[in-house]
Amino acid sequence: MDEKPKNLWKEVDDKHQLHVTIPTIDSTIESENVDERVVFIGDLEKRKQAYGICGECKEPGTGFNWCQSCNAKRFKDNFKNWTSGNKHIDEFIQQSQLNAVHFLKCLEWIPFEKFQNVTYIAEGGFGKIYSAEWPVGHIEYWDIENQKWFRYSFEKYALKSLNNSSDICSDFLNEIKSHLLIYNDDIVQCYGITQDPNNKEYMMVLYYCKYGNLRNYLNKSKNYINYKLKIENLQQIARGLLDIHNAEKVHKDFHSGNILHGIDSLPFISDLGMCQPANIKQSVKEEGIYGVLPYMAPEVLRGYQYTKAADIYSFGIIMNEFLSEEIPFNDIPHDEFLAFKICKGLRPTISNDIPKLLADLIIKCWDAEIKNRPTTKELHQLLKKWDDGADSQNSEIYFQIKECDKTREEKFKNRSNEDKSKSFQTHPQAFYTSRLLNFKNLPKPVNSSDLSSFQFSSDANYTAQSTSANPISECLDVQLSELELNEICQDSEHNIE
């Protein structure tokens, strides 16, 4: 009787990423588009060192305990045993399984009855989110000794539906495709697709982030979050954004609501639904642009092409929000006047107890001049340097965060829960989910240190009004005349302190 093949896989070398990379552009290892974690699929020796040898075909692995050729055969043999009932979905999943170089690149069709305790969580700009238990769990690798898939089950998974996805719109598949194309160690993982039997909407099965988005994480934290931990989190977010940009894509909807915190409070980038190629010129549709106004770069508000630099601007707003724990522009309406002020240089206030090195980086990220913003690689390298130096008494960042932590921790201890909840209150016309915006005649973006202390007046233009029953989907379509712009400029000058 033949012996079962032994499992010869060895643990992954942490100098490399979890799977090989197949370059899609002309690049070398020194290129900005490739970092030190890359292991090329053609480099057999590096693959042996990083992933070991397959116990069946004796070839180097393509990922942790993963052999692409052996697993592709297994998946193909199983195609006849399942169907989603939709040809496009079936082919999409099948292609992911045939091409998977690692379990994170492998999708499954998961019948809805496999989930338990499905619970509604929230509705965003484009769909609904649920939590659910999946007792069987997702595939991680082929167990050679027992000849079956080894599966791992988290306590919960997230189910995300897109509006009108029952017709399997291209947006739904494009979002999942973005998950597969990006090396996504810092991106919320997608494990498969299911379908709600009640409304027939298709749903992505995602990693569940128990602490919610960045705002929820800050709001619910009972302990003081020191600057070292925040710098560590920021460099992880920057690394995730670098992975998106290395895949030659831009996120296009980068805001604190799309930064989720999971196990051990680790941050992940979510919502890749608007993620698009960075190297293809995108024309702005006549009806406007989608986004969350306080996080959108001024050139984007004016209708210009969304670039990697626009994501960097958004990162600057997120970074300031995380460090200051203040919601950007939470006390004023998110309307055409705010868009105008942003183009004229208005930015959220930077707290005076934020370390100067970090404050300077924030200002660089949200510079009105695109060329002055750091690249994603520069951003990540700088944050990683500070993360590594946060414990070193020989580093400048060490002394800065030590002093600022003293001031900030004292404030945290003295602040009551009532004060904390009050600080998170928002104006009735401040919206923090993506919606359709359309502005005309906005001025050329400039930097203005004066406008950083600008105080909005309390005249009729800013009187709180009842909000729409569905503010998420409303279109803010505004066209300002030259006369109105001049009036706003004059009004700004009178109100600057």
Coordinates of C-alpha atoms in Angstrom, one line a residue:
M1 CA 0.0 0.0 0.0
D2 CA 1.4 3.4 -1.0
E3 CA 2.2 5.7 1.9
K4 CA 0.5 9.1 2.0
P5 CA 2.8 11.9 0.8
K6 CA 4.5 13.7 3.7
N7 CA 3.9 17.3 4.3
L8 CA 7.3 18.9 3.4
W9 CA 6.2 22.5 3.7
K10 CA 8.3 24.6 6.0
E11 CA 7.2 27.9 7.7
V12 CA 7.3 31.0 5.6
D13 CA 10.4 33.2 5.7
D14 CA 9.1 36.5 7.2
K15 CA 11.5 38.5 5.0
H16 CA 9.1 37.8 2.1
Q17 CA 5.4 38.4 1.5
L18 CA 2.9 35.5 1.9
H19 CA 2.8 34.7 -1.9
V20 CA 4.8 35.3 -5.0
T21 CA 4.4 38.3 -7.3
I22 CA 3.9 38.1 -11.0
P23 CA 5.0 41.5 -12.3
T24 CA 2.6 43.1 -14.7
I25 CA 4.8 46.0 -15.6
D26 CA 8.4 46.4 -16.6
S27 CA 10.1 46.8 -13.3
T28 CA 13.2 45.7 -11.5
I29 CA 13.8 45.0 -7.8
E30 CA 15.0 48.6 -7.4
S31 CA 11.8 50.0 -8.9
E32 CA 9.5 52.1 -6.8
N33 CA 6.7 49.6 -7.7
V34 CA 8.5 46.6 -6.1
D35 CA 9.6 46.3 -2.5
E36 CA 11.8 43.9 -0.5
R37 CA 8.9 41.5 0.2
V38 CA 8.5 40.5 -3.4
V39 CA 9.4 37.0 -4.5
F40 CA 9.1 36.6 -8.3
I41 CA 7.4 33.5 -9.5
G42 CA 10.3 32.6 -11.8
D43 CA 12.9 32.7 -9.1
L44 CA 12.9 29.1 -8.0
E45 CA 15.6 29.4 -5.3
K46 CA 13.9 32.3 -3.6
R47 CA 10.6 30.4 -3.7
K48 CA 12.3 27.3 -2.1
Q49 CA 13.7 29.5 0.7
A50 CA 10.5 31.3 1.3
Y51 CA 7.8 28.7 0.8
G52 CA 9.5 25.2 0.8
I53 CA 8.8 22.3 -1.5
C54 CA 5.4 20.8 -2.3
G55 CA 5.1 17.3 -0.8
E56 CA 3.3 16.1 -3.9
C57 CA 4.9 17.5 -7.1
K58 CA 8.2 18.4 -5.4
E59 CA 8.1 21.9 -7.0
P60 CA 8.7 25.1 -5.0
G61 CA 5.6 26.6 -3.4
T62 CA 4.0 29.8 -4.6
G63 CA 2.8 30.8 -1.1
F64 CA 2.6 29.6 2.5
N65 CA 1.8 25.9 2.2
W66 CA 0.5 26.5 -1.3
C67 CA 1.3 25.0 -4.7
Q68 CA -0.5 26.7 -7.5
S69 CA -0.4 23.9 -10.0
C70 CA -1.5 21.1 -7.6
N71 CA -4.3 23.2 -6.1
A72 CA -5.5 24.4 -9.5
K73 CA -6.1 20.7 -10.5
R74 CA -8.0 20.1 -7.3
F75 CA -10.2 23.1 -7.7
K76 CA -10.9 22.2 -11.4
D77 CA -12.0 18.7 -10.5
N78 CA -14.5 20.2 -8.0
F79 CA -16.1 22.7 -10.5
K80 CA -18.9 20.2 -11.2
N81 CA -19.9 20.0 -7.6
W82 CA -21.0 23.6 -7.1
T83 CA -22.6 26.6 -8.8
S84 CA -23.8 30.0 -7.8
G85 CA -26.6 29.8 -10.4
N86 CA -24.9 32.7 -12.3
K87 CA -22.5 32.0 -15.1
H88 CA -20.5 35.2 -14.6
I89 CA -20.1 34.5 -10.9
D90 CA -19.0 30.9 -11.5
E91 CA -16.4 31.9 -14.1
F92 CA -15.1 34.7 -11.9
I93 CA -14.6 32.3 -8.9
Q94 CA -13.2 29.5 -11.1
Q95 CA -10.6 31.8 -12.5
S96 CA -9.5 33.0 -9.1
Q97 CA -9.1 29.4 -8.0
L98 CA -7.1 28.4 -11.1
N99 CA -4.8 31.4 -10.7
A100 CA -4.5 31.5 -6.9
V101 CA -0.8 31.6 -5.8
H102 CA -2.0 31.8 -2.2
F103 CA -5.2 31.3 -0.2
L104 CA -5.8 35.1 0.0
K105 CA -6.2 35.0 -3.8
C106 CA -8.7 32.1 -3.8
L107 CA -12.4 32.8 -3.7
E108 CA -15.2 30.3 -2.9
W109 CA -18.9 30.2 -3.6
I110 CA -20.4 29.9 -0.1
P111 CA -24.1 28.9 0.1
F112 CA -25.9 31.3 2.4
E113 CA -27.1 28.5 4.7
K114 CA -23.5 27.9 5.7
F115 CA -23.7 31.1 7.8
Q116 CA -25.2 31.4 11.2
N117 CA -26.4 34.4 13.3
V118 CA -26.4 36.8 10.4
T119 CA -26.8 40.3 12.0
Y120 CA -27.3 43.7 10.4
I121 CA -24.6 46.2 11.3
A122 CA -24.8 49.3 9.2
E123 CA -25.5 50.9 5.8
G124 CA -22.8 52.9 3.9
G125 CA -22.8 54.9 0.8
F126 CA -23.0 51.9 -1.5
G127 CA -24.5 49.0 0.4
K128 CA -25.2 47.2 3.7
I129 CA -22.9 45.4 6.1
Y130 CA -23.8 42.3 8.2
S131 CA -21.8 40.1 10.6
A132 CA -22.1 36.3 10.5
E133 CA -20.6 33.1 11.8
W134 CA -19.1 30.7 9.4
P135 CA -18.4 27.5 11.4
V136 CA -16.6 25.7 8.5
G137 CA -14.3 28.7 7.8
H138 CA -12.2 29.6 4.8
I139 CA -9.6 27.6 3.0
E140 CA -5.9 28.1 4.1
Y141 CA -4.0 25.2 2.5
W142 CA -4.2 21.6 1.3
D143 CA -3.5 19.1 4.1
I144 CA -1.4 16.6 2.2
E145 CA -1.3 14.0 5.0
N146 CA -5.1 13.9 5.4
Q147 CA -5.9 14.8 1.7
K148 CA -8.4 17.6 2.5
W149 CA -8.5 21.3 2.8
F150 CA -7.4 22.8 6.0
R151 CA -9.8 25.5 7.0
Y152 CA -9.7 28.2 9.7
S153 CA -12.8 29.9 11.1
F154 CA -12.7 33.4 12.7
E155 CA -15.2 34.2 15.4
K156 CA -17.1 36.3 12.9
Y157 CA -17.1 37.3 9.2
A158 CA -18.5 40.4 7.5
L159 CA -21.0 40.1 4.7
K160 CA -21.1 43.1 2.4
S161 CA -23.8 43.7 -0.2
L162 CA -23.8 46.4 -2.9
N163 CA -27.0 48.2 -3.8
N164 CA -28.7 46.5 -6.8
S165 CA -26.1 43.7 -6.9
S166 CA -28.8 41.2 -7.7
D167 CA -28.0 41.9 -11.4
I168 CA -24.3 41.4 -10.6
C169 CA -23.3 44.8 -11.7
S170 CA -19.7 45.4 -12.8
D171 CA -19.0 47.4 -9.7
F172 CA -19.5 44.4 -7.5
L173 CA -17.1 42.2 -9.4
N174 CA -14.6 45.1 -9.8
E175 CA -14.4 45.5 -6.1
I176 CA -13.6 41.9 -5.5
K177 CA -11.1 41.9 -8.4
S178 CA -9.3 44.8 -6.6
H179 CA -8.9 42.5 -3.6
L180 CA -7.3 39.8 -5.7
L181 CA -5.0 42.2 -7.6
I182 CA -3.5 43.9 -4.6
Y183 CA -1.0 42.3 -2.3
N184 CA -3.4 42.7 0.6
D185 CA -1.8 42.0 3.9
D186 CA -3.1 45.4 5.1
I187 CA -6.3 45.3 3.2
V188 CA -9.5 43.7 4.5
Q189 CA -9.5 40.1 3.1
C190 CA -12.2 38.8 0.8
Y191 CA -12.8 35.0 1.1
G192 CA -15.7 34.5 -1.3
I193 CA -19.2 35.3 -2.5
T194 CA -22.6 34.4 -1.3
Q195 CA -26.2 35.4 -2.0
D196 CA -29.0 36.6 0.2
P197 CA -31.9 34.3 -0.5
N198 CA -34.5 37.0 0.5
N199 CA -33.5 39.9 -1.8
K200 CA -31.2 37.9 -4.1
E201 CA -28.4 40.4 -3.6
Y202 CA -24.9 39.1 -3.9
M203 CA -22.5 39.6 -1.0
M204 CA -18.8 39.6 -0.4
V205 CA -17.6 37.5 2.5
L206 CA -14.9 39.5 4.2
Y207 CA -12.7 39.5 7.3
Y208 CA -14.6 41.0 10.2
C209 CA -13.0 43.9 12.0
K210 CA -14.4 43.8 15.5
Y211 CA -13.5 47.3 16.6
G212 CA -15.2 49.0 13.6
N213 CA -13.9 52.0 11.8
L214 CA -11.3 54.5 13.0
R215 CA -13.9 56.8 14.5
N216 CA -15.5 53.9 16.5
Y217 CA -12.1 52.7 17.6
L218 CA -11.1 56.1 19.0
N219 CA -14.6 56.7 20.5
K220 CA -14.8 53.3 22.3
S221 CA -11.2 53.1 23.5
K222 CA -11.1 53.1 27.3
N223 CA -7.4 53.4 27.5
Y224 CA -5.1 56.1 26.3
I225 CA -3.7 55.4 22.9
N226 CA -0.1 56.6 22.9
Y227 CA 1.8 58.1 20.0
K228 CA 4.0 55.0 19.5
L229 CA 1.0 52.9 18.9
K230 CA -0.5 55.5 16.6
I231 CA 2.7 55.8 14.6
E232 CA 2.7 52.0 14.3
N233 CA -0.9 52.0 13.1
L234 CA -0.2 54.9 10.6
Q235 CA 2.8 53.1 9.0
Q236 CA 0.6 50.0 8.6
I237 CA -2.1 52.1 6.9
A238 CA 0.5 53.7 4.7
R239 CA 1.9 50.2 3.8
G240 CA -1.6 49.2 2.8
L241 CA -1.9 52.3 0.6
L242 CA 1.5 51.5 -0.8
D243 CA 0.3 48.1 -1.8
I244 CA -2.7 49.6 -3.6
H245 CA -0.4 52.1 -5.5
N246 CA 2.1 49.4 -6.2
A247 CA -0.7 47.6 -8.0
E248 CA -1.0 50.8 -10.1
K249 CA -4.4 51.6 -8.6
V250 CA -5.8 54.5 -6.6
H251 CA -8.3 54.0 -3.8
K252 CA -10.5 57.1 -4.6
D253 CA -12.6 56.9 -1.4
F254 CA -10.0 57.1 1.3
H255 CA -11.4 58.3 4.6
S256 CA -11.5 57.2 8.3
G257 CA -14.7 55.3 7.7
N258 CA -12.7 53.0 5.4
I259 CA -10.0 52.3 8.0
L260 CA -11.2 49.3 10.1
H261 CA -9.6 47.9 13.2
G262 CA -9.5 44.1 13.8
I263 CA -7.8 41.7 16.1
D264 CA -5.2 43.4 18.4
S265 CA -6.6 46.7 17.0
L266 CA -4.6 46.3 13.8
P267 CA -5.8 48.7 11.0
F268 CA -7.0 47.5 7.6
I269 CA -8.0 49.5 4.5
S270 CA -11.5 48.6 3.3
D271 CA -14.0 49.5 0.6
L272 CA -12.1 49.1 -2.7
G273 CA -15.4 49.6 -4.7
M274 CA -14.1 52.8 -6.3
C275 CA -10.5 51.6 -6.7
Q276 CA -9.4 52.2 -10.3
P277 CA -6.2 52.0 -12.4
A278 CA -3.9 54.9 -11.7
N279 CA -2.3 54.9 -15.2
I280 CA -5.6 55.4 -17.1
K281 CA -7.0 58.9 -17.5
Q282 CA -10.4 59.1 -16.0
S283 CA -12.9 61.7 -17.2
V284 CA -15.1 63.1 -14.5
K285 CA -18.7 62.2 -15.2
E286 CA -21.1 65.1 -15.7
E287 CA -23.1 64.2 -12.7
G288 CA -20.2 64.7 -10.4
I289 CA -17.8 62.7 -8.1
Y290 CA -18.3 60.4 -5.1
G291 CA -16.6 60.9 -1.8
V292 CA -16.6 62.3 1.7
L293 CA -16.0 66.1 1.3
P294 CA -13.5 66.7 4.2
Y295 CA -11.1 64.0 2.9
M296 CA -11.2 65.0 -0.8
A297 CA -8.2 66.7 -2.4
P298 CA -9.0 70.2 -3.7
E299 CA -8.0 69.3 -7.3
V300 CA -10.6 66.4 -7.1
L301 CA -13.3 68.8 -5.9
R302 CA -12.5 70.9 -9.0
G303 CA -13.2 67.9 -11.2
Y304 CA -9.6 67.0 -12.1
Q305 CA -8.3 63.4 -12.4
Y306 CA -8.0 61.4 -9.3
T307 CA -4.3 60.5 -8.7
K308 CA -2.1 58.7 -6.2
A309 CA -1.4 62.2 -4.8
A310 CA -5.1 62.6 -4.0
D311 CA -5.0 59.5 -1.9
I312 CA -2.0 61.0 -0.1
Y313 CA -4.0 64.2 0.6
S314 CA -6.7 62.0 2.2
F315 CA -4.1 60.2 4.2
G316 CA -3.0 63.5 5.7
I317 CA -6.6 64.3 6.8
I318 CA -6.9 60.7 8.3
M319 CA -3.5 61.1 10.0
N320 CA -4.5 64.4 11.7
E321 CA -7.9 62.9 12.7
F322 CA -6.1 59.8 14.3
L323 CA -3.5 61.9 16.1
S324 CA -5.8 64.7 17.3
E325 CA -8.9 62.5 17.8
E326 CA -11.0 65.3 16.3
I327 CA -13.4 64.8 13.4
P328 CA -12.5 67.1 10.5
F329 CA -15.0 69.9 9.9
N330 CA -17.6 68.2 12.2
D331 CA -19.2 71.5 13.3
I332 CA -20.1 73.0 9.9
P333 CA -22.1 72.0 6.8
H334 CA -20.4 70.0 4.1
D335 CA -21.5 72.2 1.3
E336 CA -20.2 74.3 -1.6
F337 CA -18.8 76.9 0.9
L338 CA -16.6 74.3 2.6
A339 CA -15.4 73.1 -0.8
F340 CA -14.5 76.7 -1.7
K341 CA -12.7 77.2 1.6
I342 CA -10.7 74.0 1.1
C343 CA -9.6 75.2 -2.3
K344 CA -8.6 78.5 -0.7
G345 CA -6.4 76.6 1.8
L346 CA -8.7 75.7 4.7
R347 CA -7.6 72.6 6.6
P348 CA -8.5 71.0 9.9
T349 CA -6.8 72.4 13.0
I350 CA -3.6 70.6 14.0
S351 CA -3.5 70.1 17.8
N352 CA -0.5 71.8 19.5
D353 CA 0.2 68.5 21.3
I354 CA 1.0 66.6 18.2
P355 CA 4.8 66.0 17.7
K356 CA 6.3 68.5 15.3
L357 CA 7.7 65.8 13.0
L358 CA 4.2 64.3 12.6
A359 CA 2.6 67.7 12.2
D360 CA 5.1 68.6 9.4
L361 CA 4.3 65.4 7.6
I362 CA 0.5 66.1 7.8
I363 CA 1.0 69.5 6.3
K364 CA 3.1 68.0 3.4
C365 CA 0.4 65.4 2.7
W366 CA -2.4 68.0 2.3
D367 CA -0.3 70.6 0.4
A368 CA -2.4 72.2 -2.3
E369 CA 0.5 71.6 -4.8
I370 CA 0.4 68.0 -5.8
K371 CA 4.2 67.9 -6.5
N372 CA 4.9 68.9 -2.8
R373 CA 3.1 65.9 -1.4
P374 CA 5.3 62.8 -0.5
T375 CA 5.0 59.7 -2.6
T376 CA 3.4 56.7 -1.0
K377 CA 6.8 55.0 -0.7
E378 CA 8.4 58.1 1.0
L379 CA 5.4 58.3 3.3
H380 CA 5.7 54.7 4.4
Q381 CA 9.4 54.7 4.7
L382 CA 9.3 57.8 6.9
L383 CA 6.6 56.4 9.2
K384 CA 8.4 53.1 9.4
K385 CA 11.6 54.9 10.4
W386 CA 9.7 56.7 13.2
D387 CA 8.0 53.5 14.3
D388 CA 11.4 51.8 14.5
G389 CA 12.9 54.8 16.4
A390 CA 10.0 55.4 18.8
D391 CA 11.9 53.2 21.4
S392 CA 15.3 54.6 20.8
Q393 CA 16.5 57.4 23.1
N394 CA 18.9 58.5 20.3
S395 CA 16.1 59.4 18.0
E396 CA 14.3 62.8 17.7
I397 CA 10.9 61.2 17.4
Y398 CA 11.4 59.5 20.8
F399 CA 11.8 62.8 22.7
Q400 CA 9.0 64.5 20.8
I401 CA 6.4 61.7 21.5
K402 CA 7.6 61.4 25.1
E403 CA 6.8 65.1 25.8
C404 CA 3.6 65.1 23.8
D405 CA 2.3 61.9 25.5
K406 CA 2.7 63.6 28.9
T407 CA 0.4 66.4 27.9
R408 CA -2.1 64.4 26.0
E409 CA -2.4 61.6 28.6
E410 CA -3.1 64.1 31.3
K411 CA -5.9 65.5 29.2
F412 CA -7.3 62.0 28.6
K413 CA -7.4 61.3 32.3
N414 CA -9.2 64.6 33.1
R415 CA -11.7 64.2 30.3
S416 CA -15.0 62.6 31.3
N417 CA -17.0 60.2 29.1
E418 CA -19.6 63.0 28.7
D419 CA -16.9 65.4 27.4
K420 CA -15.7 62.7 25.0
S421 CA -19.1 62.0 23.5
K422 CA -19.8 65.8 23.2
S423 CA -16.6 66.3 21.2
F424 CA -17.8 63.7 18.6
Q425 CA -21.1 65.5 17.9
T426 CA -21.5 66.6 14.3
H427 CA -23.4 69.3 12.5
P428 CA -26.7 68.0 11.0
Q429 CA -25.4 68.8 7.5
A430 CA -22.0 67.2 8.0
F431 CA -21.9 63.8 6.1
Y432 CA -19.3 61.1 6.6
T433 CA -20.5 58.5 4.1
S434 CA -19.7 58.8 0.4
R435 CA -22.2 60.7 -1.7
L436 CA -22.4 62.4 -5.1
L437 CA -20.9 65.9 -5.2
N438 CA -20.8 68.3 -8.1
F439 CA -19.2 71.7 -7.8
K440 CA -18.5 74.3 -10.5
N441 CA -16.2 77.4 -10.6
L442 CA -14.1 76.4 -7.6
P443 CA -10.9 78.5 -7.4
K444 CA -7.4 77.1 -8.1
P445 CA -6.1 75.3 -4.9
V446 CA -3.7 77.3 -2.8
N447 CA -2.1 77.0 0.6
S448 CA -3.2 79.6 3.1
S449 CA -1.8 79.6 6.7
D450 CA -4.3 82.4 7.5
L451 CA -7.3 80.2 6.7
S452 CA -6.2 77.5 9.2
S453 CA -7.8 79.6 12.0
F454 CA -10.8 80.7 9.9
Q455 CA -14.0 80.7 11.9
F456 CA -17.3 80.2 10.1
S457 CA -20.0 82.8 10.8
S458 CA -23.3 81.8 12.3
D459 CA -25.4 83.6 9.7
A460 CA -28.3 82.2 7.8
N461 CA -26.1 80.3 5.3
Y462 CA -25.1 77.9 8.2
T463 CA -28.3 77.6 10.0
A464 CA -29.0 73.9 10.7
Q465 CA -31.8 72.6 8.5
S466 CA -33.6 69.3 8.4
T467 CA -31.6 66.7 6.5
S468 CA -32.8 64.7 3.6
A469 CA -34.4 61.3 4.4
N470 CA -31.6 59.8 2.3
P471 CA -28.6 62.1 2.5
I472 CA -26.3 59.4 1.3
S473 CA -27.6 59.3 -2.2
E474 CA -28.4 63.0 -2.6
C475 CA -26.5 65.0 -5.2
L476 CA -24.9 68.3 -4.0
D477 CA -24.9 70.1 -7.4
V478 CA -23.7 73.7 -7.1
Q479 CA -22.6 76.3 -9.6
L480 CA -21.2 79.5 -8.1
S481 CA -21.2 82.7 -10.2
E482 CA -18.2 85.0 -10.3
L483 CA -20.2 87.5 -8.2
E484 CA -20.9 84.9 -5.5
L485 CA -17.3 83.8 -5.4
N486 CA -16.2 87.4 -4.9
E487 CA -18.7 87.8 -2.1
I488 CA -17.4 84.7 -0.4
C489 CA -13.9 85.9 -0.7
Q490 CA -14.8 89.2 0.9
D491 CA -16.7 87.4 3.6
S492 CA -13.7 85.3 4.3
E493 CA -11.4 88.3 4.7
H494 CA -13.8 89.9 7.3
N495 CA -14.0 86.7 9.3
I496 CA -10.3 85.8 9.6
E497 CA -9.1 86.3 13.1

